[in-house]
CSV table of C-alpha atoms in Angstrom, one decimal:
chain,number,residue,atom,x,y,z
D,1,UNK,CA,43.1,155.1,-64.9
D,2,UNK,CA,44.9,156.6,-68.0
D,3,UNK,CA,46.9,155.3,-71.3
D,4,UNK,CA,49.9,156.7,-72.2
D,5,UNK,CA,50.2,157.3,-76.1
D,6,UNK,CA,53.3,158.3,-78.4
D,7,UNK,CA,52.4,160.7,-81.0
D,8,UNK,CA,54.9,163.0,-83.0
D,9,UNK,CA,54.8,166.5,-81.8
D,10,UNK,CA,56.5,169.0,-84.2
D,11,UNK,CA,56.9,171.8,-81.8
D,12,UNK,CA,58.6,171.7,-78.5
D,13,UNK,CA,55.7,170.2,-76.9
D,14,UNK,CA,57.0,167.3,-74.4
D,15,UNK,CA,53.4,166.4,-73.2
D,16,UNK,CA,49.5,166.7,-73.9
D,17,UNK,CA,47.1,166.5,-71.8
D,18,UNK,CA,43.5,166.7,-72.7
D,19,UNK,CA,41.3,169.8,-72.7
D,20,UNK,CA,39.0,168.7,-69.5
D,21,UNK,CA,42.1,168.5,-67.1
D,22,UNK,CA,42.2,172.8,-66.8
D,23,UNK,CA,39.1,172.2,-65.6
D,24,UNK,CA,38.9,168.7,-63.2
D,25,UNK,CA,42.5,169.2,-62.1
D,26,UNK,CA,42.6,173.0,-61.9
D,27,UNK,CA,45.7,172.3,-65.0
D,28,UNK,CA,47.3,175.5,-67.0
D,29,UNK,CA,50.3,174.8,-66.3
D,30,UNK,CA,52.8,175.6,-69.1
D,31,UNK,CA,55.2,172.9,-67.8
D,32,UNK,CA,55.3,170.3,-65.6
D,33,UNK,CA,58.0,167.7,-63.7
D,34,UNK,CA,56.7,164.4,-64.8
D,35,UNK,CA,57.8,161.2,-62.8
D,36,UNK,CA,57.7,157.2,-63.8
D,37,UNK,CA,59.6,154.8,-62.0
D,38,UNK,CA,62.8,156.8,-60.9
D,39,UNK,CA,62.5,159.1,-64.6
D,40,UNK,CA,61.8,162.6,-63.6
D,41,UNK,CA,62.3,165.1,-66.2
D,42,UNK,CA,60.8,168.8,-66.7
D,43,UNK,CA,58.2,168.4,-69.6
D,44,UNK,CA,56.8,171.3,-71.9
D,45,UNK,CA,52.5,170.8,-71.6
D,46,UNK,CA,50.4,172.0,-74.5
D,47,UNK,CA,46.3,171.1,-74.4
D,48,UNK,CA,44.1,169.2,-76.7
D,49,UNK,CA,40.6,169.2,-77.0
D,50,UNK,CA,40.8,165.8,-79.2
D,51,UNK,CA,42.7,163.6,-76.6
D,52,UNK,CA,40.3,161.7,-74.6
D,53,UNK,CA,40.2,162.4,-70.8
D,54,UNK,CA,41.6,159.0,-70.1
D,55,UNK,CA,44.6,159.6,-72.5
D,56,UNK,CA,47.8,161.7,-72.1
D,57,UNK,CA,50.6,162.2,-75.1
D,58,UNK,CA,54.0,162.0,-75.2
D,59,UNK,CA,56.3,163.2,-77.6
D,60,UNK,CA,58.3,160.2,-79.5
D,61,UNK,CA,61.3,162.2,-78.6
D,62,UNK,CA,61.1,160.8,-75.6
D,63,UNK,CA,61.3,157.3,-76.1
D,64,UNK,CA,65.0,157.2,-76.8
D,65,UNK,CA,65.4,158.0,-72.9
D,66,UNK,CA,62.2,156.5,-71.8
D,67,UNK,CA,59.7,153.1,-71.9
D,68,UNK,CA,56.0,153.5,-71.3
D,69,UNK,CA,54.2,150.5,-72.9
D,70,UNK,CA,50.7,151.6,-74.5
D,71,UNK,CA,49.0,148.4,-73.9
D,72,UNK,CA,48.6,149.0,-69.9
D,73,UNK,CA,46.6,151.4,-67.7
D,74,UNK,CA,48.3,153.6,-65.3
D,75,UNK,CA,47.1,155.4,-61.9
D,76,UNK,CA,47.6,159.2,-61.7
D,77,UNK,CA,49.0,161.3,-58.8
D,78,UNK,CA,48.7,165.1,-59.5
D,79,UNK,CA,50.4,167.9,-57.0
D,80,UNK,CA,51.4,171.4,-57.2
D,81,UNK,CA,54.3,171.3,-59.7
D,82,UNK,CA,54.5,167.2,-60.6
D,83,UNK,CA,52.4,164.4,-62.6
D,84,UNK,CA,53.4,161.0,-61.4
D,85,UNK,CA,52.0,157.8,-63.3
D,86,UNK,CA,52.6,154.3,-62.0
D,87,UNK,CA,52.9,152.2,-60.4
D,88,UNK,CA,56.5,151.0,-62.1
D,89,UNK,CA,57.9,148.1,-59.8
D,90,UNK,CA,60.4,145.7,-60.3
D,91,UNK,CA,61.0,142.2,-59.0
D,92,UNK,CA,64.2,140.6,-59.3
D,93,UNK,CA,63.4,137.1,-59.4
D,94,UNK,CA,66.4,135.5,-60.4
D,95,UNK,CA,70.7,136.1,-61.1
D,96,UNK,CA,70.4,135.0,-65.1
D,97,UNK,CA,68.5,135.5,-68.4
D,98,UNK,CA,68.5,131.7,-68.7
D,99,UNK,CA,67.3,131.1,-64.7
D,100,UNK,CA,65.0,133.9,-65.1
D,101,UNK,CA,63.3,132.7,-68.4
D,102,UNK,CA,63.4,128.6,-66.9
D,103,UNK,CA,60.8,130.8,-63.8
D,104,UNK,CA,58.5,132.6,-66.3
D,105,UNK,CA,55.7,130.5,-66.5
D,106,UNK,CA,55.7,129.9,-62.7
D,107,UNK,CA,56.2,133.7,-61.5
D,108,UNK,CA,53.0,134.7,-64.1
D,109,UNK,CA,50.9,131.8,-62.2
D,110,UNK,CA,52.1,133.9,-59.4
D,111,UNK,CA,50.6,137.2,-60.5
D,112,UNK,CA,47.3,135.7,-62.7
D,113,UNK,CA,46.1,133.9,-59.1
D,114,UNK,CA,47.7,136.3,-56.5
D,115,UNK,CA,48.2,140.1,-57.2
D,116,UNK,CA,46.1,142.8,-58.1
D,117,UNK,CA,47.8,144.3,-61.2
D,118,UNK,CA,48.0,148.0,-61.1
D,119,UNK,CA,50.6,149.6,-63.4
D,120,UNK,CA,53.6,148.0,-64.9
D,121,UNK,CA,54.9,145.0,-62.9
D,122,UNK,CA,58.3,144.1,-64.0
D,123,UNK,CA,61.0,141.4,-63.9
D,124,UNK,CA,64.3,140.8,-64.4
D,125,UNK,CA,67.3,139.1,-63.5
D,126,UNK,CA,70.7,140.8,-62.3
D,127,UNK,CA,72.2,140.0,-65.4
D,128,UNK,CA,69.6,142.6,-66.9
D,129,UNK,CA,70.9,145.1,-65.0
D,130,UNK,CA,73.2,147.7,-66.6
D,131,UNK,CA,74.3,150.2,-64.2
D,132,UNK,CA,76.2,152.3,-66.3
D,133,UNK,CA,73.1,153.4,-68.6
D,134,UNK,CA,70.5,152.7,-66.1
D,135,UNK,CA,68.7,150.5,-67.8
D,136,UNK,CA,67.0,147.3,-67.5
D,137,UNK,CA,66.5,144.5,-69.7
D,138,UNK,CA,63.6,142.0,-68.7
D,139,UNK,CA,59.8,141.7,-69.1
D,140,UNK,CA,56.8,143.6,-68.1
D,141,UNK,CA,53.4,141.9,-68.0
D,142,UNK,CA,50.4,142.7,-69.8
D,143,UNK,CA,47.2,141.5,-68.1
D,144,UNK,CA,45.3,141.0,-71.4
D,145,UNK,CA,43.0,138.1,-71.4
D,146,UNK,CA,42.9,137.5,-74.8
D,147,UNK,CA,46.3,137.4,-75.1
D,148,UNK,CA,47.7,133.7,-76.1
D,149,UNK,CA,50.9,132.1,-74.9
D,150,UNK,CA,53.0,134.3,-72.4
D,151,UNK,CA,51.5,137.7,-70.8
D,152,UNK,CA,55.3,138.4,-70.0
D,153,UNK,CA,56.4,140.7,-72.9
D,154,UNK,CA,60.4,141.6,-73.3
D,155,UNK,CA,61.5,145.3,-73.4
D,156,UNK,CA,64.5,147.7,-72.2
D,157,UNK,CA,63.1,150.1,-69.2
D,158,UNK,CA,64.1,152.8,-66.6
D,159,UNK,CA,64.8,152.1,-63.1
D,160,UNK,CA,61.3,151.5,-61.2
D,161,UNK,CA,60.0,153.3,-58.4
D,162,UNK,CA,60.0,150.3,-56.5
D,163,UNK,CA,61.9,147.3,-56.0
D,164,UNK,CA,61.0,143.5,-54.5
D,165,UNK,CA,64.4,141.7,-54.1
D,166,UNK,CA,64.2,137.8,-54.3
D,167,UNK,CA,67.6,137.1,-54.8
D,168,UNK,CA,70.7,138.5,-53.5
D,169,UNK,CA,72.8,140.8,-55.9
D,170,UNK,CA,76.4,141.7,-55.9
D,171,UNK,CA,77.4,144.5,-53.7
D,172,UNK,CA,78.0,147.1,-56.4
D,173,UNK,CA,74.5,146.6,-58.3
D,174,UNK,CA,72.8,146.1,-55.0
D,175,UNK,CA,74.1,149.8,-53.0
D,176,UNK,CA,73.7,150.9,-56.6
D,177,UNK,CA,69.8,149.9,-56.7
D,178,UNK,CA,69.2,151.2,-53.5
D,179,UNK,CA,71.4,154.4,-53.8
D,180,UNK,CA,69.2,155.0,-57.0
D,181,UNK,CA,65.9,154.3,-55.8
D,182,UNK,CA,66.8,156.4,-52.4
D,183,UNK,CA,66.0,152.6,-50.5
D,184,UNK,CA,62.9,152.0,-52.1
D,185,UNK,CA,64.3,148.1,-52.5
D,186,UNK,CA,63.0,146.0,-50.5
D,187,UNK,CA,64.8,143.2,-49.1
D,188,UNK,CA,67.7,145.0,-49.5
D,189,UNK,CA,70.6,142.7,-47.9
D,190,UNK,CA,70.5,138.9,-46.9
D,191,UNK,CA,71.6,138.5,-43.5
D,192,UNK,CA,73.4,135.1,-42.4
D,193,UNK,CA,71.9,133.5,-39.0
D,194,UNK,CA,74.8,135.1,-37.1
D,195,UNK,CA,74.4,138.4,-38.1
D,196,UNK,CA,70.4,137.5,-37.1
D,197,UNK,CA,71.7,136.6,-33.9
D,198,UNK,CA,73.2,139.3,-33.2
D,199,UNK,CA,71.1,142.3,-33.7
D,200,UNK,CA,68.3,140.5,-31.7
D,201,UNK,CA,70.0,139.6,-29.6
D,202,UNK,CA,71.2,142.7,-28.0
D,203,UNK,CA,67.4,144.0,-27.6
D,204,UNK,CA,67.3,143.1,-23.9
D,205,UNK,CA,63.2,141.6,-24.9
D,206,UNK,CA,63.7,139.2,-27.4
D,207,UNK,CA,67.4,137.9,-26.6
D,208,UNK,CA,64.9,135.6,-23.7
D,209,UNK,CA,63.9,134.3,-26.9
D,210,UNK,CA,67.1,133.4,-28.8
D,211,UNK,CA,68.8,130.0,-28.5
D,212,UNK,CA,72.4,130.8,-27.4
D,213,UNK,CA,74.6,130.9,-30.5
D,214,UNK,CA,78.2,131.4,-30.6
D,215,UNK,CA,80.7,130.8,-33.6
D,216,UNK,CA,81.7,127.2,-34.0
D,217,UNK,CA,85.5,127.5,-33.0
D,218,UNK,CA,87.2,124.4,-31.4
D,219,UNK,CA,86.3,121.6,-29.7
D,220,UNK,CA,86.3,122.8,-26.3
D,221,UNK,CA,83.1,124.9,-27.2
D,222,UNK,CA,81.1,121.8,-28.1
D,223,UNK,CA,82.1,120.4,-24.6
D,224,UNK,CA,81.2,123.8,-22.8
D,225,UNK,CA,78.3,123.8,-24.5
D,226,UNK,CA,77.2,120.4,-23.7
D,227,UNK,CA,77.7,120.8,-20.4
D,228,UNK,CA,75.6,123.9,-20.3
D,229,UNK,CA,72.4,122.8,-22.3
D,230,UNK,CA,71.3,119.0,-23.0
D,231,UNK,CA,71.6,119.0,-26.8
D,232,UNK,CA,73.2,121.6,-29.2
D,233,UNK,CA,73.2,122.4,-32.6
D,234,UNK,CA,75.7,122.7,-35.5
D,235,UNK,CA,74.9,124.3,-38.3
D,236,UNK,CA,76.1,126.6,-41.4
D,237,UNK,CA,76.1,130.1,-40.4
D,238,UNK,CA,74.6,130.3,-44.3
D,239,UNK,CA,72.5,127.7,-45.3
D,240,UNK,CA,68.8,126.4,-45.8
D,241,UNK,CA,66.7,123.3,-46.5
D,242,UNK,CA,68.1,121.4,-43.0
D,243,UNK,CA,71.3,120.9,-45.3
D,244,UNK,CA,74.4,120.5,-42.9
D,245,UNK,CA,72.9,120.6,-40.3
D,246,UNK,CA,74.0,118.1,-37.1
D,247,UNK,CA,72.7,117.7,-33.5
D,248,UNK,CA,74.9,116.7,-30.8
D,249,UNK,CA,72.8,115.4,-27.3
D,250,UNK,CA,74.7,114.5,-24.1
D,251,UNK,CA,73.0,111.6,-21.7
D,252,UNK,CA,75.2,111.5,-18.9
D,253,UNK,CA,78.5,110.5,-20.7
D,254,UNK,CA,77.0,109.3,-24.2
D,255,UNK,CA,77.3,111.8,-26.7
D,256,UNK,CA,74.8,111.4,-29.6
D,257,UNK,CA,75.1,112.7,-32.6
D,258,UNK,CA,72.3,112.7,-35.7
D,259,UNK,CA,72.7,114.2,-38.6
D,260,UNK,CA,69.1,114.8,-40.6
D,261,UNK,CA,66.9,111.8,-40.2
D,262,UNK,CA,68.6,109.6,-37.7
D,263,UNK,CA,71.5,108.9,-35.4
D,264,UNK,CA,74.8,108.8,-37.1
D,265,UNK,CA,76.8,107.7,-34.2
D,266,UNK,CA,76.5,107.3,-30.1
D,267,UNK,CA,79.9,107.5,-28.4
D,268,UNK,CA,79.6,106.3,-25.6
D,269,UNK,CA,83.1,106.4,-23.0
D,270,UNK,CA,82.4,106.8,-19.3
D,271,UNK,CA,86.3,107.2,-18.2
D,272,UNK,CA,86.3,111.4,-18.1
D,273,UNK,CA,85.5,114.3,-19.7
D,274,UNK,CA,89.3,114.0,-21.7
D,275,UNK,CA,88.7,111.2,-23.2
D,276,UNK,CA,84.6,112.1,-24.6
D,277,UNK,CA,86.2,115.2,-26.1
D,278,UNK,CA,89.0,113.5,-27.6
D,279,UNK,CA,86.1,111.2,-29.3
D,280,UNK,CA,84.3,113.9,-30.1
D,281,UNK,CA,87.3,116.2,-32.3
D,282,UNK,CA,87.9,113.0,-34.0
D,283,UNK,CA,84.5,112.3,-35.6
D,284,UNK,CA,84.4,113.2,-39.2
D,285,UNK,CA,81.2,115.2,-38.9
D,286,UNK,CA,83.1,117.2,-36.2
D,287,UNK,CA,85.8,117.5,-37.9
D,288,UNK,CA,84.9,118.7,-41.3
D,289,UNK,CA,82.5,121.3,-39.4
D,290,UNK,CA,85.6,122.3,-37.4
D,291,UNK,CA,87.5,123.0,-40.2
D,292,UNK,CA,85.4,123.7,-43.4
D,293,UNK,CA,85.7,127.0,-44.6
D,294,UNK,CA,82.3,127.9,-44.2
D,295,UNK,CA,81.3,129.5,-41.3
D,296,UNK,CA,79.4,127.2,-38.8
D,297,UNK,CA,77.2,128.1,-35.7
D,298,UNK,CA,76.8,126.2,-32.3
D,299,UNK,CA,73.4,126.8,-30.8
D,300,UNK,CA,71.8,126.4,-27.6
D,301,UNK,CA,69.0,123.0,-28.5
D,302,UNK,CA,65.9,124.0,-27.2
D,303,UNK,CA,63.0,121.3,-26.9
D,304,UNK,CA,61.2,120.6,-30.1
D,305,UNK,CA,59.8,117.0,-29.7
D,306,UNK,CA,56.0,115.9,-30.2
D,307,UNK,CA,55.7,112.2,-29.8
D,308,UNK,CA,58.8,111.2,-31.8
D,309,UNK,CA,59.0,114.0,-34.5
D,310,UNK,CA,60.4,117.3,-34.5
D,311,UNK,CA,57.3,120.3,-34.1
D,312,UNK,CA,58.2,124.0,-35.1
D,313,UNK,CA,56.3,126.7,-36.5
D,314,UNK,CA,56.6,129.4,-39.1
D,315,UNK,CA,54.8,132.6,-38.8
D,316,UNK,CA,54.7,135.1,-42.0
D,317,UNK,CA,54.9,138.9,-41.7
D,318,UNK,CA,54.9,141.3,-44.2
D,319,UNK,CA,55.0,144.7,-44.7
D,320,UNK,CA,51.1,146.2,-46.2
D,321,UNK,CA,51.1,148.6,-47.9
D,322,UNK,CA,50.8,150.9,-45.1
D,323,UNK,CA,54.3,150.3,-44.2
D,324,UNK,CA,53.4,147.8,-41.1
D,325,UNK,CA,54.3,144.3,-39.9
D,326,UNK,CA,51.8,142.2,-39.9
D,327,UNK,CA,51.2,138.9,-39.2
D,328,UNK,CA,49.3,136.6,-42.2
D,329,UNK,CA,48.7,133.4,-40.7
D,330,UNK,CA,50.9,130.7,-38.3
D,331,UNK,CA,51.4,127.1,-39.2
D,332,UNK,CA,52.6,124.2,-37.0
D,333,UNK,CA,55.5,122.1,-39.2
D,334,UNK,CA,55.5,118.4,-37.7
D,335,UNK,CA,58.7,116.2,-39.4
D,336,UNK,CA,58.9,112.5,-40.3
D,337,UNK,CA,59.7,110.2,-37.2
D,338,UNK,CA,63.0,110.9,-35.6
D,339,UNK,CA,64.2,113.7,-38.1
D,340,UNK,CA,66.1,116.8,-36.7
D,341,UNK,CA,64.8,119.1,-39.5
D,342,UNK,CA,61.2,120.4,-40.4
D,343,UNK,CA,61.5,121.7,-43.7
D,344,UNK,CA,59.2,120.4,-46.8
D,345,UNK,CA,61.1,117.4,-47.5
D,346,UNK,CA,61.5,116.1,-44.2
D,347,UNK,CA,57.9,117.3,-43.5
D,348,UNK,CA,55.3,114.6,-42.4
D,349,UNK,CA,52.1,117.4,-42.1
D,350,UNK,CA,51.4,120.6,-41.3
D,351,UNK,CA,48.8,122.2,-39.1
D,352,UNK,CA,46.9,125.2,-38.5
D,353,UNK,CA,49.3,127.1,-36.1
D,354,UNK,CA,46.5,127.6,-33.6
D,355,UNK,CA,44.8,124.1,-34.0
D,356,UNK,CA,48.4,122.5,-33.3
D,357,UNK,CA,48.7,125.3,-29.9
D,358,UNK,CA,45.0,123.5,-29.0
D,359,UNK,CA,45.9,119.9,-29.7
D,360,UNK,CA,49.6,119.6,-29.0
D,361,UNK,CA,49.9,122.2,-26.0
D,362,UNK,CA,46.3,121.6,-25.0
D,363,UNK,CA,45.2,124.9,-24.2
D,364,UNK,CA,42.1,126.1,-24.8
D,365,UNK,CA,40.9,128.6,-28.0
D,366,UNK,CA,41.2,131.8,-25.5
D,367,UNK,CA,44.6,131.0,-23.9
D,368,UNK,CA,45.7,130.1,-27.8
D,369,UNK,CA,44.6,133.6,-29.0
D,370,UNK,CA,47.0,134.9,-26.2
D,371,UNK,CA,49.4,132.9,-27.3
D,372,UNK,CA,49.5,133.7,-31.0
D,373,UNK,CA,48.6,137.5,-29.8
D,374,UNK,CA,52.3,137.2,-27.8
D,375,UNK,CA,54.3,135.4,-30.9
D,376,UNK,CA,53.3,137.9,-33.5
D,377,UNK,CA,53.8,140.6,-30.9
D,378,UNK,CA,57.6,138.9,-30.1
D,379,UNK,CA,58.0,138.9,-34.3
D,380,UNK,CA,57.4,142.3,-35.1
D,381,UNK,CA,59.7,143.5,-32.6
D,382,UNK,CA,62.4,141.3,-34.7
D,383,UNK,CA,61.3,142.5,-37.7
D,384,UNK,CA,61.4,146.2,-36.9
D,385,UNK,CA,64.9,145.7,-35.8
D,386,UNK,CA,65.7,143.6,-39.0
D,387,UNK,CA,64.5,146.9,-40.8
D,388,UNK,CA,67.4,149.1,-38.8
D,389,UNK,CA,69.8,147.5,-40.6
D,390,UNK,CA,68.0,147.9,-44.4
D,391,UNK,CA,64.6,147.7,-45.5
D,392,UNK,CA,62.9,144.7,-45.6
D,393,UNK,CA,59.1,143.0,-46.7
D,394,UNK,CA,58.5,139.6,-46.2
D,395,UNK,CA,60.3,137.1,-43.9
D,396,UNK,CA,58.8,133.6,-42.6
D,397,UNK,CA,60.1,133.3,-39.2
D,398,UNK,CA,60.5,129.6,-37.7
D,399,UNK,CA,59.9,129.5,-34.0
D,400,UNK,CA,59.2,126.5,-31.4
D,401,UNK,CA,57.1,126.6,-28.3
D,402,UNK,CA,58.8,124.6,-25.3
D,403,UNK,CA,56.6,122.4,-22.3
D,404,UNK,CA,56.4,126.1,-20.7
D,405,UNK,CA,54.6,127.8,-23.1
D,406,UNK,CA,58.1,130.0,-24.2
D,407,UNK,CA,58.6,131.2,-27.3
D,408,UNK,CA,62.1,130.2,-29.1
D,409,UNK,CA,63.2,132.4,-32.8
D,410,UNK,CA,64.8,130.1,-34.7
D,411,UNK,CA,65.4,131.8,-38.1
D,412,UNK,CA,63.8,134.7,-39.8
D,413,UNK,CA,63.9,133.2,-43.1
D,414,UNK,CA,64.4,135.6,-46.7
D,415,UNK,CA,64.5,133.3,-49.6
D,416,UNK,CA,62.3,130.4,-47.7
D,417,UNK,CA,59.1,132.2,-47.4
D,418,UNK,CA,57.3,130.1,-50.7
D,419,UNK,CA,55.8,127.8,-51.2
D,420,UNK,CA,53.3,128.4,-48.7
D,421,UNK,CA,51.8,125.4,-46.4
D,422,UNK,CA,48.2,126.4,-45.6
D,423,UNK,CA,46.2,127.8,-48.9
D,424,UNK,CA,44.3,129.9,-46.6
D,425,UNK,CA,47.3,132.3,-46.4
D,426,UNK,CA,48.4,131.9,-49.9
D,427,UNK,CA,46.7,134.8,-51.6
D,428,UNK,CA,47.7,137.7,-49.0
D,429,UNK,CA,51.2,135.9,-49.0
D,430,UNK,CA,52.1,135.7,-52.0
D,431,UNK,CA,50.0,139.2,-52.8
D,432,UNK,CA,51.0,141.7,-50.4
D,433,UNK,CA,54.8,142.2,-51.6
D,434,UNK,CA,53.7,143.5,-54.4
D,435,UNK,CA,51.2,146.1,-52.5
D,436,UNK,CA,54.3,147.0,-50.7
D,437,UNK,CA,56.6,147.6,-53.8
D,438,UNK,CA,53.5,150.0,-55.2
D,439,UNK,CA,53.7,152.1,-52.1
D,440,UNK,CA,56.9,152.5,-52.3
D,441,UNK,CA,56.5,153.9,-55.4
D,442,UNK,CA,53.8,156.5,-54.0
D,443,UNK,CA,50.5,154.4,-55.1
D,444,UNK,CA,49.2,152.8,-52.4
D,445,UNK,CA,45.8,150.9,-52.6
D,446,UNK,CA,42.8,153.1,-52.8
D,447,UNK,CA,44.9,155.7,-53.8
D,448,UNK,CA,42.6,158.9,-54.7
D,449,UNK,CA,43.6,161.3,-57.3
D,450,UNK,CA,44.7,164.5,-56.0
């Protein structure tokens, strides 16, 4: 590990670094491409004998251009022609100063309890972003435990060498970003639950695991698509928390519909199929789905019921920082009685994903192993063809398990993956982004100086 320090150099010295590196590193080189973040520049090298071997100088003439805090430790990566130090990540945790500043306190929880600081961990919101100087304004955090109040500290910086993406951007600093950073962003576009839909769903494997999903259109749909399947749902193509979200079930001629929590409506009309659709088109909830200018979803319903709540599941998978999937833990989601959703407010408990496969499904441990073996097996297939269309890091993918023992992707979920349900998969959760962002920058863990 090394400090960076900003001296004045008279001559046209760019960089110093100490005497022992001619001899631990094989150095004489008269000049050297130096990287940080994205900043690469060719850099005059000069030798001291006084700079201690943990220590390399740069000239102040530098600072103009470039922001290297002297209060952190950095890793080192040597080759043939370039020094890189780092890691130098960013994560864009919010669209505004004010929204990003109202998160501080809760995003350095995040990093005190959860991540293993190497480097210079930054923050910002897009607001910080300028794209016509390629500069940042945000925070960086210093990791000094004697520090009082905030570790976050404010400063101007270059464009990192990695990039975790929380929130979406605009399109113009968001292809900028990942233009700049040559798709080192991670992340890098929030898909809606159609466009989901339809890149799994032409993979000839997992489309046995998609509900049916068309556009909502007209009212004729609803019908066809009542007659094909026993319930459907209606939901915002866009959309999260359970919000607008309405279920539609057909028992011989009675159409039920619920919204939420419970049953808004049962029409019930047993002259002919004319007359159930005409009921249908002219319930409000229809209706303003029918014509709202968001862009609504009818889905196949597949079975979800334990008892008399709602049961789903949500796996999450990450990237490591060896650029794979993997899965870090499964947990069983079990809503309050006779609610359609399973999200936190509706939410009654949660399980251990294989506990609920043993006492709701009632296999045994063995045939449970199998079972999550085959899910996290289904969900890395989905999430390698997520990352065709951009890069991505961390999703929380909700699934249900029908009478048959089938699996059923319900969403693959961006901005939902925290808070987490079970602590026992908190730390590598809410840690291993952040060993992805690193790697992308070139410094995985255990790196070893070359």
């Amino acid at each position: 590990m090394i400090n960076v320090k900003w001296i004045t150099m008279n001559d046209h010295t760019d960089i110093c670094f100490p005497e022992s590196f001619k001899k631990t590193y094989s150095m004489t080189r008269k000049r050297v491409k130096f990287k940080f973040g994205t900043w690469i520049r060719t850099l005059n090298v000069t030798y001291k004998k006084d700079l201690p071997v943990d220590v390399i100088a740069l000239s102040d003439r530098l600072q103009d251009d470039l922001f290297i805090p002297e209060d952190l430790l950095f890793e080192m990566k040597l080759t043939k022609n370039t020094m890189q130090i780092g890691p130098m990540i960013l994560w864009i945790a919010a669209a505004t100063h004010e929204r990003l500043d109202q998160r501080l306190v809760n995003l350095e929880k995040r990093i005190n309890n959860f991540v293993k600081v190497r480097g210079m961990i930054c923050v910002c919101a897009e607001e910080g972003i300028n794209i016509e100087n390629k500069k940042i304004e945000g925070y960086y955090y210093r990791p000094d435990d004697e520090l009082e109040g905030s570790k976050w500290v404010k400063a101007v910086f270059h464009y990192p060498g990695g990039i975790f993406k929380r929130v979406p951007l605009s399109k113009k600093v968001n292809d900028h970003l990942n233009e700049t950073t040559k798709g080192k962003m991670f992340n890098s576009y929030f898909f809606n639950k159609w466009e989901m839909w339809k890149w799994l769903s032409k993979d000839k494997n997992l489309v046995k695991h998609l509900p049916y999903t068309e556009k909502l259109m007209n009212v004729d749909q609803i019908s066809r698509m009542l007659e094909a399947y026993p319930s459907v749902y209606i939901k915002p193509s866009k959309g999260s928390e359970g919000k607008r979200i309405m279920k539609l079930e057909k028992q011989n001629h009675p159409f039920n519909i619920l919204k939420r929590t419970k049953p808004v409506i049962s029409i019930k009309d047993d002259t002919n199929n004319e007359e159930n659709l005409q009921h249908i088109e002219n319930h409000p909830l229809v209706q303003k789905s029918l014509n709202s200018s968001r862009q609504y979803l009818i889905q196949q319903g597949v079975p979800t019921k334990y008892k008399s709540s709602q049961v789903d599941f949500r796996i999450y998978m990450l990237k490591n920082s060896n650029f794979k999937w993997e899965s870090m833990g499964i947990t069983a989601r079990v809503s309050e009685k006779n609610s359609i959703i399973t999200n936190l407010r509706r939410l009654a408990y949660w399980q251990n994903g294989r506990e609920a496969l043993k006492s709701i499904y009632g296999l045994k441990e063995e045939e449970a192993v199998i079972l999550e073996r085959k899910v996290v097996k289904i969900c890395k297939r989905a999430c390698r063809i997520a990352d065709e269309k951009g890069n991505y890091g961390d999703f929380a993918i909700d699934f249900v398990i029908d009478k048959d023992l089938h699996m059923w992707i319900l969403e693959m979920n961006l901005r939902q993956v925290y808070p987490v349900e079970d602590p026992a998969f908190e730390p590598k959760v809410k840690s291993t982004p952040f060993s992805y962002a690193m790697s992308l920058d070139g410094f995985p863990e255990n790196l070893s100086v070359n």
